[in-house]
Tab-separated table of N, CA and C in Angstrom:
chain	number	residue	atom	x	y	z
A	1	UNK	N	60.518	86.336	101.145
A	1	UNK	CA	61.645	86.505	102.043
A	1	UNK	C	62.109	85.124	102.510
A	2	UNK	N	63.438	84.942	102.491
A	2	UNK	CA	64.007	83.690	102.973
A	2	UNK	C	64.981	83.984	104.107
A	3	UNK	N	65.324	82.948	104.851
A	3	UNK	CA	66.303	83.075	105.919
A	3	UNK	C	67.390	82.030	105.755
A	4	UNK	N	68.578	82.338	106.261
A	4	UNK	CA	69.690	81.396	106.252
A	4	UNK	C	70.486	81.535	107.540
A	5	UNK	N	70.847	80.386	108.088
A	5	UNK	CA	71.737	80.348	109.241
A	5	UNK	C	73.102	79.942	108.705
A	6	UNK	N	74.116	80.771	108.988
A	6	UNK	CA	75.442	80.594	108.399
A	6	UNK	C	76.471	80.458	109.518
A	7	UNK	N	77.353	79.490	109.391
A	7	UNK	CA	78.478	79.326	110.312
A	7	UNK	C	79.763	79.491	109.521
A	8	UNK	N	80.646	80.371	110.021
A	8	UNK	CA	81.900	80.648	109.343
A	8	UNK	C	83.044	80.137	110.217
A	9	UNK	N	83.937	79.357	109.598
A	9	UNK	CA	85.056	78.759	110.315
A	9	UNK	C	86.373	79.231	109.716
A	10	UNK	N	87.396	79.294	110.546
A	10	UNK	CA	88.728	79.676	110.104
A	10	UNK	C	89.356	80.603	111.118
A	11	UNK	N	90.369	81.318	110.695
A	11	UNK	CA	91.020	82.306	111.546
A	11	UNK	C	90.256	83.615	111.379
A	12	UNK	N	89.191	83.746	112.158
A	12	UNK	CA	88.282	84.876	111.953
A	12	UNK	C	88.089	85.727	113.203
A	13	UNK	N	88.409	85.191	114.378
A	13	UNK	CA	88.261	85.981	115.603
A	13	UNK	C	89.240	87.151	115.571
A	14	UNK	N	88.770	88.325	115.920
A	14	UNK	CA	89.609	89.520	115.920
A	14	UNK	C	89.769	90.167	114.557
A	15	UNK	N	89.063	89.670	113.552
A	15	UNK	CA	89.185	90.223	112.200
A	15	UNK	C	88.130	91.277	111.890
A	16	UNK	N	87.196	91.492	112.805
A	16	UNK	CA	86.104	92.418	112.537
A	16	UNK	C	85.003	91.801	111.701
A	17	UNK	N	84.920	90.473	111.730
A	17	UNK	CA	83.978	89.773	110.857
A	17	UNK	C	82.525	90.164	111.143
A	18	UNK	N	82.161	90.264	112.416
A	18	UNK	CA	80.758	90.579	112.735
A	18	UNK	C	80.374	91.975	112.266
A	19	UNK	N	81.262	92.945	112.464
A	19	UNK	CA	80.988	94.311	111.990
A	19	UNK	C	80.943	94.361	110.472
A	20	UNK	N	81.861	93.617	109.845
A	20	UNK	CA	81.867	93.529	108.387
A	20	UNK	C	80.534	92.952	107.889
A	21	UNK	N	80.059	91.884	108.553
A	21	UNK	CA	78.797	91.257	108.159
A	21	UNK	C	77.645	92.251	108.276
A	22	UNK	N	77.637	93.027	109.346
A	22	UNK	CA	76.578	94.028	109.532
A	22	UNK	C	76.606	95.047	108.395
A	23	UNK	N	77.793	95.507	108.026
A	23	UNK	CA	77.921	96.479	106.929
A	23	UNK	C	77.439	95.891	105.602
A	24	UNK	N	77.824	94.645	105.326
A	24	UNK	CA	77.394	94.005	104.080
A	24	UNK	C	75.877	93.834	104.050
A	25	UNK	N	75.310	93.455	105.182
A	25	UNK	CA	73.852	93.276	105.250
A	25	UNK	C	73.122	94.595	105.047
A	26	UNK	N	73.686	95.682	105.565
A	26	UNK	CA	73.071	96.997	105.351
A	26	UNK	C	73.051	97.331	103.860
A	27	UNK	N	74.141	97.038	103.157
A	27	UNK	CA	74.213	97.312	101.721
A	27	UNK	C	73.219	96.457	100.935
A	28	UNK	N	72.960	95.243	101.434
A	28	UNK	CA	72.085	94.305	100.723
A	28	UNK	C	70.650	94.301	101.245
A	29	UNK	N	70.343	95.190	102.178
A	29	UNK	CA	69.002	95.287	102.758
A	29	UNK	C	68.580	93.973	103.421
A	30	UNK	N	69.497	93.397	104.207
A	30	UNK	CA	69.217	92.166	104.935
A	30	UNK	C	69.120	92.461	106.424
A	31	UNK	N	68.323	91.663	107.111
A	31	UNK	CA	68.151	91.771	108.551
A	31	UNK	C	68.703	90.518	109.204
A	32	UNK	N	69.013	90.595	110.507
A	32	UNK	CA	69.455	89.395	111.215
A	32	UNK	C	70.361	89.699	112.374
A	33	UNK	N	71.331	88.808	112.598
A	33	UNK	CA	72.255	88.965	113.717
A	33	UNK	C	73.544	88.187	113.459
A	34	UNK	N	74.578	88.537	114.227
A	34	UNK	CA	75.856	87.824	114.174
A	34	UNK	C	76.371	87.697	115.602
A	35	UNK	N	77.001	86.556	115.897
A	35	UNK	CA	77.568	86.348	117.230
A	35	UNK	C	78.729	85.362	117.152
A	36	UNK	N	79.585	85.430	118.174
A	36	UNK	CA	80.663	84.458	118.307
A	36	UNK	C	80.079	83.171	118.861
A	37	UNK	N	80.513	82.049	118.326
A	37	UNK	CA	80.098	80.751	118.851
A	37	UNK	C	81.186	80.236	119.801
A	38	UNK	N	80.813	79.320	120.671
A	38	UNK	CA	81.751	78.807	121.667
A	38	UNK	C	82.908	78.034	121.038
A	39	UNK	N	82.742	77.550	119.813
A	39	UNK	CA	83.810	76.785	119.151
A	39	UNK	C	84.756	77.675	118.336
A	40	UNK	N	84.606	78.997	118.441
A	40	UNK	CA	85.486	79.917	117.734
A	40	UNK	C	84.970	80.350	116.373
A	41	UNK	N	83.865	79.789	115.944
A	41	UNK	CA	83.285	80.196	114.659
A	41	UNK	C	82.413	81.437	114.870
A	42	UNK	N	81.924	81.960	113.775
A	42	UNK	CA	80.954	83.063	113.804
A	42	UNK	C	79.638	82.514	113.284
A	43	UNK	N	78.574	82.781	114.015
A	43	UNK	CA	77.227	82.393	113.585
A	43	UNK	C	76.513	83.636	113.092
A	44	UNK	N	75.857	83.505	111.960
A	44	UNK	CA	75.106	84.613	111.390
A	44	UNK	C	73.743	84.099	110.931
A	45	UNK	N	72.710	84.855	111.256
A	45	UNK	CA	71.385	84.604	110.693
A	45	UNK	C	71.034	85.815	109.852
A	46	UNK	N	70.660	85.576	108.595
A	46	UNK	CA	70.219	86.671	107.726
A	46	UNK	C	68.897	86.318	107.081
A	47	UNK	N	68.141	87.345	106.765
A	47	UNK	CA	66.892	87.145	106.041
A	47	UNK	C	66.657	88.332	105.126
A	48	UNK	N	65.996	88.030	104.020
A	48	UNK	CA	65.686	89.062	103.045
A	48	UNK	C	65.366	88.412	101.715
A	49	UNK	N	65.510	89.195	100.648
A	49	UNK	CA	65.245	88.673	99.316
A	49	UNK	C	66.290	87.605	98.969
A	50	UNK	N	65.834	86.553	98.296
A	50	UNK	CA	66.700	85.400	98.024
A	50	UNK	C	68.000	85.789	97.320
A	51	UNK	N	67.933	86.633	96.330
A	51	UNK	CA	69.138	87.033	95.594
A	51	UNK	C	70.146	87.718	96.514
A	52	UNK	N	69.658	88.589	97.407
A	52	UNK	CA	70.544	89.299	98.328
A	52	UNK	C	71.147	88.360	99.366
A	53	UNK	N	70.362	87.415	99.859
A	53	UNK	CA	70.884	86.431	100.810
A	53	UNK	C	71.982	85.613	100.140
A	54	UNK	N	71.753	85.183	98.915
A	54	UNK	CA	72.758	84.400	98.195
A	54	UNK	C	74.029	85.207	97.928
A	55	UNK	N	73.877	86.481	97.628
A	55	UNK	CA	75.039	87.353	97.438
A	55	UNK	C	75.831	87.448	98.725
A	56	UNK	N	75.139	87.624	99.852
A	56	UNK	CA	75.820	87.715	101.147
A	56	UNK	C	76.580	86.421	101.454
A	57	UNK	N	75.954	85.291	101.209
A	57	UNK	CA	76.607	84.003	101.467
A	57	UNK	C	77.895	83.901	100.645
A	58	UNK	N	77.862	84.324	99.402
A	58	UNK	CA	79.072	84.311	98.570
A	58	UNK	C	80.154	85.217	99.148
A	59	UNK	N	79.768	86.375	99.642
A	59	UNK	CA	80.731	87.303	100.235
A	59	UNK	C	81.366	86.735	101.493
A	60	UNK	N	80.642	85.876	102.212
A	60	UNK	CA	81.155	85.305	103.467
A	60	UNK	C	82.422	84.493	103.252
A	61	UNK	N	82.624	83.952	102.062
A	61	UNK	CA	83.837	83.178	101.782
A	61	UNK	C	85.083	84.053	101.809
A	62	UNK	N	84.941	85.345	101.518
A	62	UNK	CA	86.075	86.267	101.562
A	62	UNK	C	86.160	86.981	102.899
A	63	UNK	N	85.043	87.498	103.369
A	63	UNK	CA	85.021	88.205	104.644
A	63	UNK	C	85.864	89.464	104.615
A	64	UNK	N	86.127	90.025	105.792
A	64	UNK	CA	86.946	91.235	105.868
A	64	UNK	C	88.416	90.921	105.563
A	65	UNK	N	89.205	91.957	105.397
A	65	UNK	CA	90.596	91.839	104.977
A	65	UNK	C	91.417	90.845	105.799
A	66	UNK	N	91.289	90.873	107.125
A	66	UNK	CA	92.158	90.062	107.991
A	66	UNK	C	91.583	88.698	108.340
A	67	UNK	N	90.474	88.338	107.762
A	67	UNK	CA	89.873	87.025	108.016
A	67	UNK	C	90.459	85.987	107.058
A	68	UNK	N	90.656	84.787	107.579
A	68	UNK	CA	91.094	83.652	106.759
A	68	UNK	C	90.018	82.575	106.885
A	69	UNK	N	89.052	82.627	105.984
A	69	UNK	CA	87.897	81.739	106.040
A	69	UNK	C	88.279	80.377	105.475
A	70	UNK	N	87.973	79.331	106.251
A	70	UNK	CA	88.241	77.960	105.812
A	70	UNK	C	86.977	77.244	105.352
A	71	UNK	N	85.830	77.589	105.962
A	71	UNK	CA	84.591	76.917	105.591
A	71	UNK	C	83.402	77.798	105.918
A	72	UNK	N	82.368	77.691	105.112
A	72	UNK	CA	81.099	78.389	105.329
A	72	UNK	C	79.999	77.353	105.190
A	73	UNK	N	79.292	77.107	106.283
A	73	UNK	CA	78.181	76.157	106.274
A	73	UNK	C	76.878	76.932	106.309
A	74	UNK	N	75.952	76.556	105.431
A	74	UNK	CA	74.689	77.276	105.305
A	74	UNK	C	73.530	76.313	105.498
A	75	UNK	N	72.579	76.733	106.328
A	75	UNK	CA	71.356	75.963	106.545
A	75	UNK	C	70.176	76.884	106.291
A	76	UNK	N	69.224	76.413	105.503
A	76	UNK	CA	68.002	77.188	105.290
A	76	UNK	C	67.264	77.339	106.605
A	77	UNK	N	66.636	78.482	106.772
A	77	UNK	CA	65.876	78.765	107.993
A	77	UNK	C	64.632	79.558	107.627
A	78	UNK	N	63.684	79.542	108.528
A	78	UNK	CA	62.482	80.344	108.333
A	78	UNK	C	62.780	81.800	108.656
A	79	UNK	N	62.185	82.690	107.898
A	79	UNK	CA	62.294	84.113	108.205
A	79	UNK	C	61.587	84.386	109.531
A	80	UNK	N	62.079	85.373	110.256
A	80	UNK	CA	61.535	85.736	111.565
A	80	UNK	C	61.014	87.168	111.493
A	81	UNK	N	59.694	87.311	111.468
A	81	UNK	CA	59.084	88.639	111.321
A	81	UNK	C	59.385	89.578	112.483
A	82	UNK	N	59.868	89.050	113.605
A	82	UNK	CA	60.151	89.909	114.754
A	82	UNK	C	61.493	90.630	114.611
A	83	UNK	N	62.331	90.221	113.666
A	83	UNK	CA	63.635	90.864	113.466
A	83	UNK	C	63.448	92.091	112.588
A	84	UNK	N	63.864	93.250	113.114
A	84	UNK	CA	63.654	94.518	112.412
A	84	UNK	C	64.952	95.232	112.045
A	85	UNK	N	66.116	94.633	112.383
A	85	UNK	CA	67.400	95.270	112.121
A	85	UNK	C	68.469	94.182	112.079
A	86	UNK	N	69.738	94.580	112.065
A	86	UNK	CA	70.844	93.628	112.164
A	86	UNK	C	71.589	93.930	113.447
A	87	UNK	N	71.731	92.933	114.308
A	87	UNK	CA	72.382	93.133	115.603
A	87	UNK	C	73.623	92.270	115.716
A	88	UNK	N	74.590	92.802	116.444
A	88	UNK	CA	75.795	92.055	116.782
A	88	UNK	C	75.724	91.698	118.260
A	89	UNK	N	75.930	90.431	118.557
A	89	UNK	CA	75.914	89.971	119.952
A	89	UNK	C	77.311	89.570	120.382
């Protein structure tokens, strides 16, 4: 199991990005969380099988229909065994 911390930048507030991320993670059997950052970006932490995490990261470039993603920054992170679901904050 691997973890990734992802920051998404662009015109994404109000696009349903966090809910979209939760739905995609459910399809890919990933756990983690999503939240709005103070700079207007979306922060996401995901963990799971490497192939599924990489698939999710690729999907983040498109996002939901009304999102206009300009950049996706990814940092490797340690998996957190205490996370048992995907939460939106």
